[in-house]
Each structure stands twice: as structure tokens, then as C-alpha cells.
Short mmCIF file of C-alpha atoms in Angstrom, two decimals:
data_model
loop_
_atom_site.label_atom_id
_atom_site.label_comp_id
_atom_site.label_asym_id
_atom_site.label_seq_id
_atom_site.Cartn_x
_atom_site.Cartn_y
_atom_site.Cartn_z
CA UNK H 1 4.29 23.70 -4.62
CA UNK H 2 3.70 21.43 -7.48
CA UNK H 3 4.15 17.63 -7.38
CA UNK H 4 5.70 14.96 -9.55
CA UNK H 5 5.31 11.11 -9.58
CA UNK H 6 8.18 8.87 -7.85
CA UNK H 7 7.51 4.91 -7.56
CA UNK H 8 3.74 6.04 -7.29
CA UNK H 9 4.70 8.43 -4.79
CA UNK H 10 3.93 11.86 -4.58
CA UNK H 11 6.63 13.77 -4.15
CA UNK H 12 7.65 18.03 -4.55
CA UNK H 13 8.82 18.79 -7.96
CA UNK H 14 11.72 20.20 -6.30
CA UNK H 15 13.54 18.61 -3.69
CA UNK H 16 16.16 19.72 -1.30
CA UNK H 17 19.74 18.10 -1.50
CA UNK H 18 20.76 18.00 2.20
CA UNK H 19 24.95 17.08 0.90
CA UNK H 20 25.97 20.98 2.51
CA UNK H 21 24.80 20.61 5.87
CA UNK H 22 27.50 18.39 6.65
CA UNK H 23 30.32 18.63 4.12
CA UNK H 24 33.65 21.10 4.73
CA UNK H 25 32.11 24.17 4.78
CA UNK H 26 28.99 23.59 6.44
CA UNK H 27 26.48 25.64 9.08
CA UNK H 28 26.34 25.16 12.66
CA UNK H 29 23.70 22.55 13.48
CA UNK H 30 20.77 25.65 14.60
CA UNK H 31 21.27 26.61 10.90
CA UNK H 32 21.15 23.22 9.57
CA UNK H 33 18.36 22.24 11.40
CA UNK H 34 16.35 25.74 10.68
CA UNK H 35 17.19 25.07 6.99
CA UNK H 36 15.35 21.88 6.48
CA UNK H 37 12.89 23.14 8.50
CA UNK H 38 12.04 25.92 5.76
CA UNK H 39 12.40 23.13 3.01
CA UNK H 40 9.27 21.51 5.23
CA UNK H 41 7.20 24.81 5.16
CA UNK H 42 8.14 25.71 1.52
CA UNK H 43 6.21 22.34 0.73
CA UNK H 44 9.34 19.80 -0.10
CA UNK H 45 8.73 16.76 0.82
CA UNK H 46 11.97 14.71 -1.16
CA UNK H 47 14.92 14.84 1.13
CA UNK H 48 18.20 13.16 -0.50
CA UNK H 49 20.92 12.80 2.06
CA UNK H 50 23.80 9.22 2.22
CA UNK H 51 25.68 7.63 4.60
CA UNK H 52 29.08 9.17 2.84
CA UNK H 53 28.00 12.63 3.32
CA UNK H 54 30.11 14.04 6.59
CA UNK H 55 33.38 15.30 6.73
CA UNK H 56 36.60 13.45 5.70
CA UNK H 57 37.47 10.48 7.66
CA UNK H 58 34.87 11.30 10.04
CA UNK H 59 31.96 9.01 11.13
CA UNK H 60 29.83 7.69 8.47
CA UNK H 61 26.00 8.98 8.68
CA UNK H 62 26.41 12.59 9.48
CA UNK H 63 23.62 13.82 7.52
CA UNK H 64 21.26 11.11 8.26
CA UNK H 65 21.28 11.64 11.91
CA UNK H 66 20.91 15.66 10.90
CA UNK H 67 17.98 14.92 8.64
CA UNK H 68 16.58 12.67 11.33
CA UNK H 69 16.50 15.05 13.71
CA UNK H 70 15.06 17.69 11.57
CA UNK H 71 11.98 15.57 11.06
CA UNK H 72 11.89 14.75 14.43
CA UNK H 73 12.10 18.24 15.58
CA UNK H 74 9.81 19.90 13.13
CA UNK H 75 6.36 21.05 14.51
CA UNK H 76 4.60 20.05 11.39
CA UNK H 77 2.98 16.97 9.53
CA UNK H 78 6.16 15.08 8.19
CA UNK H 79 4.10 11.85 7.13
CA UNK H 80 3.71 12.85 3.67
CA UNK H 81 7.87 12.94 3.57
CA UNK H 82 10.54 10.81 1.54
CA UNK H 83 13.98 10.62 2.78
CA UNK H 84 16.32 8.90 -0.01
CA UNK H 85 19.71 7.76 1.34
CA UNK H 86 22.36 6.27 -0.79
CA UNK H 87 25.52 3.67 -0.30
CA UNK H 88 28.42 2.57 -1.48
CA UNK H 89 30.94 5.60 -1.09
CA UNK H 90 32.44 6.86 1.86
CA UNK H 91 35.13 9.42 2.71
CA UNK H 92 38.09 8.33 4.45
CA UNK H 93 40.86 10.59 5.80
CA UNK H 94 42.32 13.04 3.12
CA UNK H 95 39.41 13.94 1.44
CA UNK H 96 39.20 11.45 -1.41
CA UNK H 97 35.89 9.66 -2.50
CA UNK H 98 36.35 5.82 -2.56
CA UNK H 99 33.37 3.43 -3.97
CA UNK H 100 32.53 -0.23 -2.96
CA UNK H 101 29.52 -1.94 -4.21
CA UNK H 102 30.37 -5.29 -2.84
CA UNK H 103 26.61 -7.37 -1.68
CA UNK H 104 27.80 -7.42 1.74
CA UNK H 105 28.96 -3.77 2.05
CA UNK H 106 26.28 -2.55 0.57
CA UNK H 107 23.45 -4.66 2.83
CA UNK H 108 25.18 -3.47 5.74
CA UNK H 109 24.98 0.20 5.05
CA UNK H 110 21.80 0.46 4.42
CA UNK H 111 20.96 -1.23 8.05
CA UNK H 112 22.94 1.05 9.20
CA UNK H 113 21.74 4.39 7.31
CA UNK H 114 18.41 2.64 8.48
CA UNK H 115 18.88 2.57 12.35
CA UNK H 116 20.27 6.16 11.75
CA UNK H 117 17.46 7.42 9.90
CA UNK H 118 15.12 6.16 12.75
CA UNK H 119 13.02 4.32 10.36
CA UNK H 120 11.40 0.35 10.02
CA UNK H 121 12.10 1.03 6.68
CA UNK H 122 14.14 3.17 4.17
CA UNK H 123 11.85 5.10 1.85
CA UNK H 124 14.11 5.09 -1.34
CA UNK H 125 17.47 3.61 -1.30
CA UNK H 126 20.21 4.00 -4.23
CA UNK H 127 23.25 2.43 -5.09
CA UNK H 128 25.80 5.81 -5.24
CA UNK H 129 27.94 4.90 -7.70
CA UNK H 130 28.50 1.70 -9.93
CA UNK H 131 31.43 -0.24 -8.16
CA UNK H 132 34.73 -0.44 -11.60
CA UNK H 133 35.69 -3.23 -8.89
CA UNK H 134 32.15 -4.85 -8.92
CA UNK H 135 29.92 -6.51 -11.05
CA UNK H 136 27.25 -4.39 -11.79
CA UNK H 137 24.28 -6.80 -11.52
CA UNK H 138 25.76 -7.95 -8.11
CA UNK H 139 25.24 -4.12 -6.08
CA UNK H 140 22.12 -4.33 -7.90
CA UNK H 141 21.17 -7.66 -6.78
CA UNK H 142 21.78 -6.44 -3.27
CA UNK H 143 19.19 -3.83 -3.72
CA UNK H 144 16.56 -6.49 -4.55
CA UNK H 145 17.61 -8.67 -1.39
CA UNK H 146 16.74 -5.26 0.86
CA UNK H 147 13.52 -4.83 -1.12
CA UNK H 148 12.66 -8.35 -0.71
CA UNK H 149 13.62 -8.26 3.44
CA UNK H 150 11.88 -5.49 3.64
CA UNK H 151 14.98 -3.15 4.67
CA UNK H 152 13.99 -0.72 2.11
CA UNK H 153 10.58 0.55 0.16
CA UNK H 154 12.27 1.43 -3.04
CA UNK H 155 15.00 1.19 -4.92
CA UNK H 156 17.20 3.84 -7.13
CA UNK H 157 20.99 3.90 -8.46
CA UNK H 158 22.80 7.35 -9.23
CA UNK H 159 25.91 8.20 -11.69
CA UNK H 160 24.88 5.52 -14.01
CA UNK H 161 24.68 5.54 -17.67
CA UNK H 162 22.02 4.51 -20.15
CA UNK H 163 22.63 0.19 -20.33
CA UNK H 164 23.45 0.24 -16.53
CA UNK H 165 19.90 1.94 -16.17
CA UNK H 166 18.05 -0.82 -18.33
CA UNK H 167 20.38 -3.74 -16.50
CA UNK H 168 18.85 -2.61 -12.92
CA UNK H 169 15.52 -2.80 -14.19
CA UNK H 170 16.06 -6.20 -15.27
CA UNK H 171 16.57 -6.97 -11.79
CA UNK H 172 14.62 -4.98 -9.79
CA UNK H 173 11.45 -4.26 -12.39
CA UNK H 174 9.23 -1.89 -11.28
CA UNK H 175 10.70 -1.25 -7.66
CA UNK H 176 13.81 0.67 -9.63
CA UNK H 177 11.92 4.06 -9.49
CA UNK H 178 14.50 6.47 -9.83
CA UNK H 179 18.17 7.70 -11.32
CA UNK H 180 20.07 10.33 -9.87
CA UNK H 181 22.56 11.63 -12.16
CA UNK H 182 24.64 14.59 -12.50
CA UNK H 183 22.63 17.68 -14.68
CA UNK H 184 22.24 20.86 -14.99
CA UNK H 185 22.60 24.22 -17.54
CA UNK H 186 26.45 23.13 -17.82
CA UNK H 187 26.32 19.89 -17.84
CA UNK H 188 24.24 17.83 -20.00
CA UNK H 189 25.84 14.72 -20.23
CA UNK H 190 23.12 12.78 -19.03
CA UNK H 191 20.39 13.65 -21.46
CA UNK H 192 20.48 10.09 -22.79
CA UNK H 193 19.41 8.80 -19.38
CA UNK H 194 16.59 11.35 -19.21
CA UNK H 195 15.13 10.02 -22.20
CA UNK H 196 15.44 6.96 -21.00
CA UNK H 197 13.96 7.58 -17.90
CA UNK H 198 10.90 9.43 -19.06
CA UNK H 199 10.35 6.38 -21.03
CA UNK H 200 10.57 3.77 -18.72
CA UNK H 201 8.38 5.36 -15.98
CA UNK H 202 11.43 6.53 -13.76
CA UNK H 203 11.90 9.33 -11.60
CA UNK H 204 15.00 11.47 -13.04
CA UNK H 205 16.90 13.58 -9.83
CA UNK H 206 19.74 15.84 -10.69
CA UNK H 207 22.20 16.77 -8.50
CA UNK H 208 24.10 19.64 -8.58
CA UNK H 209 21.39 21.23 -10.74
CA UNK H 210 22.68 24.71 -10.97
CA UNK H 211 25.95 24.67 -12.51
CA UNK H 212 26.61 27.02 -14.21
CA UNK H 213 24.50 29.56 -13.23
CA UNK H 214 26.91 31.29 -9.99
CA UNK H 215 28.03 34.03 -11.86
CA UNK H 216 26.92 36.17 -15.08
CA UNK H 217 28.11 39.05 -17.40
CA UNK H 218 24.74 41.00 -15.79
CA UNK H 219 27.07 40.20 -12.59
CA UNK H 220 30.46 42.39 -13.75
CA UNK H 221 32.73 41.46 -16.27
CA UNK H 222 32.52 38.03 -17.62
CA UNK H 223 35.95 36.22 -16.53
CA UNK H 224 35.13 33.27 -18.82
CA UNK H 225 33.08 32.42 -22.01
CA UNK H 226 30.83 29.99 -19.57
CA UNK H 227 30.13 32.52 -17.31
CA UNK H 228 29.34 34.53 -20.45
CA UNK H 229 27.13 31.54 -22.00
CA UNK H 230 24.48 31.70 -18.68
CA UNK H 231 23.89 35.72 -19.05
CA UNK H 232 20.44 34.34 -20.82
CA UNK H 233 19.14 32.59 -17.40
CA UNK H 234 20.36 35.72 -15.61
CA UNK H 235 18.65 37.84 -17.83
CA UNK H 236 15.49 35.82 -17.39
CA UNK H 237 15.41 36.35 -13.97
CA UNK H 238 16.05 40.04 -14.08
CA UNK H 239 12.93 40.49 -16.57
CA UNK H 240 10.85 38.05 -13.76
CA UNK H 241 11.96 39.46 -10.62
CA UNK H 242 13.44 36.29 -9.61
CA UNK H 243 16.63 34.59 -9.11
CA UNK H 244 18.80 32.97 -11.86
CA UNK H 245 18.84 30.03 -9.46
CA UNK H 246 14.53 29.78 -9.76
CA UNK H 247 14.86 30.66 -13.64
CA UNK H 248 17.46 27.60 -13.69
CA UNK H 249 15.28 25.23 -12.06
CA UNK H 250 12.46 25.77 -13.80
CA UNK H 251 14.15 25.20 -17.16
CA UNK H 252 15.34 21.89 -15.85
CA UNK H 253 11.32 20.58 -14.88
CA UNK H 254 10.76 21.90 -18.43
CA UNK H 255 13.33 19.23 -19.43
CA UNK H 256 10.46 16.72 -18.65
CA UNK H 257 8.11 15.45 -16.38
CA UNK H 258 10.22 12.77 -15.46
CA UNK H 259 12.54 15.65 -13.77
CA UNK H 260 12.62 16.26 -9.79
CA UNK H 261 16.08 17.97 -9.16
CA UNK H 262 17.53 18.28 -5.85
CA UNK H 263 19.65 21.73 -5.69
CA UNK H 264 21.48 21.46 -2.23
CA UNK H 265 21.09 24.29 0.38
CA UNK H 266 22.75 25.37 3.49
CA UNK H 267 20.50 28.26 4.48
CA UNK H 268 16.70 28.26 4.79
CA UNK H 269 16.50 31.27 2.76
CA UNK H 270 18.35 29.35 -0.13
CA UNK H 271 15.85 26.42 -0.10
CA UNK H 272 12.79 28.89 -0.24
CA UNK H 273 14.04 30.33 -3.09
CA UNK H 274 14.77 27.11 -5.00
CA UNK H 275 11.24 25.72 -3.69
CA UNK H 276 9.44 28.76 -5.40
CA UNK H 277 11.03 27.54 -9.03
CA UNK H 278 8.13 24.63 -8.96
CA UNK H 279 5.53 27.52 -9.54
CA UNK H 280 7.50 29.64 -12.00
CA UNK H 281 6.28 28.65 -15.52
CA UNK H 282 8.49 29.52 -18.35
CA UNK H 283 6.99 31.15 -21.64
CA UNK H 284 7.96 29.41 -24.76
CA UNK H 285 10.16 32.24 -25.94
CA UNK H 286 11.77 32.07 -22.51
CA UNK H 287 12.47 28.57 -22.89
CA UNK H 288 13.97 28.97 -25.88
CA UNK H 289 16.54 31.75 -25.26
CA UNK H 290 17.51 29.01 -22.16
CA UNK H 291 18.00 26.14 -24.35
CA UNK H 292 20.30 28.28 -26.83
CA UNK H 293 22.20 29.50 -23.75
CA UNK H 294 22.59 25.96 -22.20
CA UNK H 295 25.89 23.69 -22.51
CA UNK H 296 25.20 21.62 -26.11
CA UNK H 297 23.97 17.93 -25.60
CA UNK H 298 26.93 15.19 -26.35
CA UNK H 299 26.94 12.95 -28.55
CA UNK H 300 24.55 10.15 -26.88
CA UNK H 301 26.47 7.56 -24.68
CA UNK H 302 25.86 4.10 -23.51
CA UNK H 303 28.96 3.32 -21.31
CA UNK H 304 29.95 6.63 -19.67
CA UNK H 305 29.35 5.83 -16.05
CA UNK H 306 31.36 8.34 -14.07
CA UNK H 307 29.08 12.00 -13.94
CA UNK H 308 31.30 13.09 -10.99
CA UNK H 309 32.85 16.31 -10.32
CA UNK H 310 35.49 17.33 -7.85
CA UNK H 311 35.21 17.05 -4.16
CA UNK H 312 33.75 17.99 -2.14
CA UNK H 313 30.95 18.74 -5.14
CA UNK H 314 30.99 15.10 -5.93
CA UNK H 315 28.10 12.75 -5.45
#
């Protein structure tokens, strides 16, 4: 496993997004539990988990409990570990993902994903999603009240665009250590805010990193042009003996060093394979065939906030 930098940290350059262990769709607890389990052994040592992640209108803090117990349960040295929890969405009854990044809302979750996390202290907390309803520099604001109380360590906000990225570091300074946004081979939206972060110093974590890259024309006959597009990381993979999903991953910490992504996982053979991507180095050529084959950059943006994609996908 190789390593990256987070707020001085040393984390795995390839984390495991723990989102499918509880959503619709998700494995019996054994599985769960045996899944972060192999994350441990593989070398990860970046969980990313939130209070919203559970199923719709059901209690609030699914996954943290589940990651809690899978560090609590694993027979290994977990010391070295960062769990990163996020608030300010939640999923009521019907399925729908609402936002509120009210102060008090937001001070009170993160108690609570605290007590459920089983910690003194939570190791990186981020705001999920700017709050429309909200001023911005008020759900940041109640990130640097939890830093200063001691709640949590460090301090991160997700599905946030290029000014709301500079704003938070005007308040928080050097405790804002990461951005989680939404990037991958198929969407590239974000590449302003990876710039961005790479210069500021700031941990860059995309979720749902492998869009994109489910199906190929190497698979059977291309249904689509984008399915048509990805036949280059497919191709790759074929030529290395690996899977698109490793040749995918390692394209994306090619993007920069500022880049730990977070590809989610439901069974432990999944996150082994995704772990192995931190030691596959690309060849130049390689690279280049990927970046032809990749979704085109947009036109830079400075106000976009929402990266979201349908539920349950969305973070």
C-alpha cells in the first residue's frame, strides 16, 4: 500500500467508501463486517462513512455503528486508522435526500455521529453538502466551533465548488484538510476543485470514483457510446492482468498527489481489488490512451455546487 498526506496525516492512497454496507441493497452484517475487515488487511486505513448513510427513514447512524464495530472487532492494530464522518443530510421516509446545514443541526450531529463512532473525538468531520437554505460561512462556522471544543480533530466539506472551497479556508485555515467531491472517468466536473486543492495543501477524496467504468465493448456489444468511450481502461486492464476497476483508480492518483479516492465496496473481495490500484503504476503511454478515453473537462466553474447523482448513489 502506498500513502498520501491528509491534515499531516498519513493516510492509504486508497480508501474504502463504507456508503454500501448500509444503503438498499446492502450485505448481511457477517459480510459487512468481513468486508472492512479485508479493507484493514489490504492496508486502508481512510474509512469515510456519515450519519445519513442507512436506509430510508430509518435511524440515523447506521454505518457508523457498523464501522465501529468493525474496528472494534478486528484482531489487528487499528491505531494508525481515520474514520471521516459527515453531516448535514439525512434520509427520511421515501427515499429522498434532504440537506440542513443550520449551526445547531449540524453541532448536534456530529455529537451524535461521535458517541456512535465510540470516539473522544472525531478524526475528520465534513460538512455533506452546502445548505441552498443556509449561509455558507454559518455550517462552516459550526465546523470551527467543534474544532475549537474539541468535538472533532479535523475539518472537511464535500459537494462544494471552487469559491465555497477558498470561503471555508477563510474560516477554518489550516484545519480545512480535505474536499470530497464527486469524480471519476465520467465525471469530471470537479477538476477545478482539484487544482485548487493540490494548491492549497488539501486532501482531494472522490466519491463514486469509478463511473463509468461497469461495462465495456471488450464486455459484449456496446449499448451506448459511454460504455463505448471506457473500452480504453478495459483494455488496459486486459493487457495488465488486472481489473478495469484497479486500471481506473490508478488513473485517478495519477490525477495528482492531492488525490485519495474512496471507491465504495460491499464485499471484501471488492475492496482488495481496489486496494491493489495504489501499487499499480501506469506507463506514460498508458496514461495517455486513459486521458483520451476519459469524459472531457468542462468549462471551469466557480458556483456549481451540486456534484450529486441519483439515489441511492448520491453523497
Amino acid at each position: 500500500m502506498r500513502y498520501r498526506t491528509l491534515g499531516g496525516l498519513r493516510v492509504s492512497a486508497v480508501g474504502l467508501g463504507a456508503m454500501p454496507l448500509s444503503i438498499e441493497g446492502r450485505p448481511d452484517e457477517e459480510r459487512a463486517l468481513a468486508t472492512v475487515h479485508a479493507a484493514l488487511d489490504a492496508g486502508v486505513t481512510l474509512l469515510d462513512t456519515a450519519d445519513s448513510y442507512h436506509l430510508p427513514g430509518a435511524e440515523p447512524g447506521h454505518n457508523e455503528r457498523l464501522v465501529a464495530r468493525a474496528l472494534a472487532s478486528y484482531g489487528g492494530d487499528t491505531s494508525g486508522v481515520l474514520v471521516a464522518t459527515k453531516g448535514g443530510r439525512a434520509r427520511p421516509a421515501g427515499g429522498d435526500w434532504t440537506v440542513d446545514g443550520s449551526p445547531g443541526h449540524l453541532k448536534a450531529a456530529a455529537e451524535a455521529s461521535r458517541e456512535r463512532l465510540g470516539v473522544e473525538a472525531i478524526g475528520l468531520y465534513q460538512l455533506h453538502k452546502p445548505d441552498p437554505a443556509v449561509p455558507f460561512e454559518e455550517s462552516v462556522g459550526a465546523l470551527r466551533e467543534l474544532l475549537d471544543a474539541g468535538t472533532i480533530r479535523l475539518a472537511g466539506v464535500s459537494n462544494a465548488d471552487a469559491d465555497q472551497i477558498r470561503r471555508a479556508r477563510e474560516i477554518l485555515g489550516d484545519r480545512l484538510v480535505s474536499v470530497q467531491n464527486r469524480y471519476s472517468p465520467a465525471v469530471r466536473d470537479s477538476e477545478p476543485e482539484l487544482r485548487l486543492c493540490a494548491e492549497l495543501g488539501l486532501a482531494f477524496l472522490p466519491w463514486s470514483p469509478l463511473g463509468g467504468l461497469a461495462r465495456s465493448s471488450l464486455d459484449g456489444p456496446s449499448r451506448t457510446e459511454g460504455e463505448r468511450r471506457f473500452a480504453a481502461f478495459h483494455a488496459v486492464a486486459a493487457e495488465r492482468g488486472v481489473s478495469p476497476q484497479q486500471v481506473g483508480l490508478a488513473w485517478l492518483l495519477g490525477r495528482s498527489p492531492a488525490v485519495v479516492p474512496i471507491p465504495g465496496a460491499s464485499r471484501p473481495q471488492t475492496i482488495r481489488d481496489s486496494a491493489a490500484a495504489a501499487d499499480l503504476l501506469l506507463t506514460p503511454e498508458e496514461r495517455t490512451r486513459l486521458d483520451e478515453a476519459a469524459v472531457p473537462v468542462r468549462p471551469a466553474h466557480d458556483s456549481e455546487a451540486d456534484q450529486s447523482g441519483p439515489a441511492p448513489a448520491r453523497k
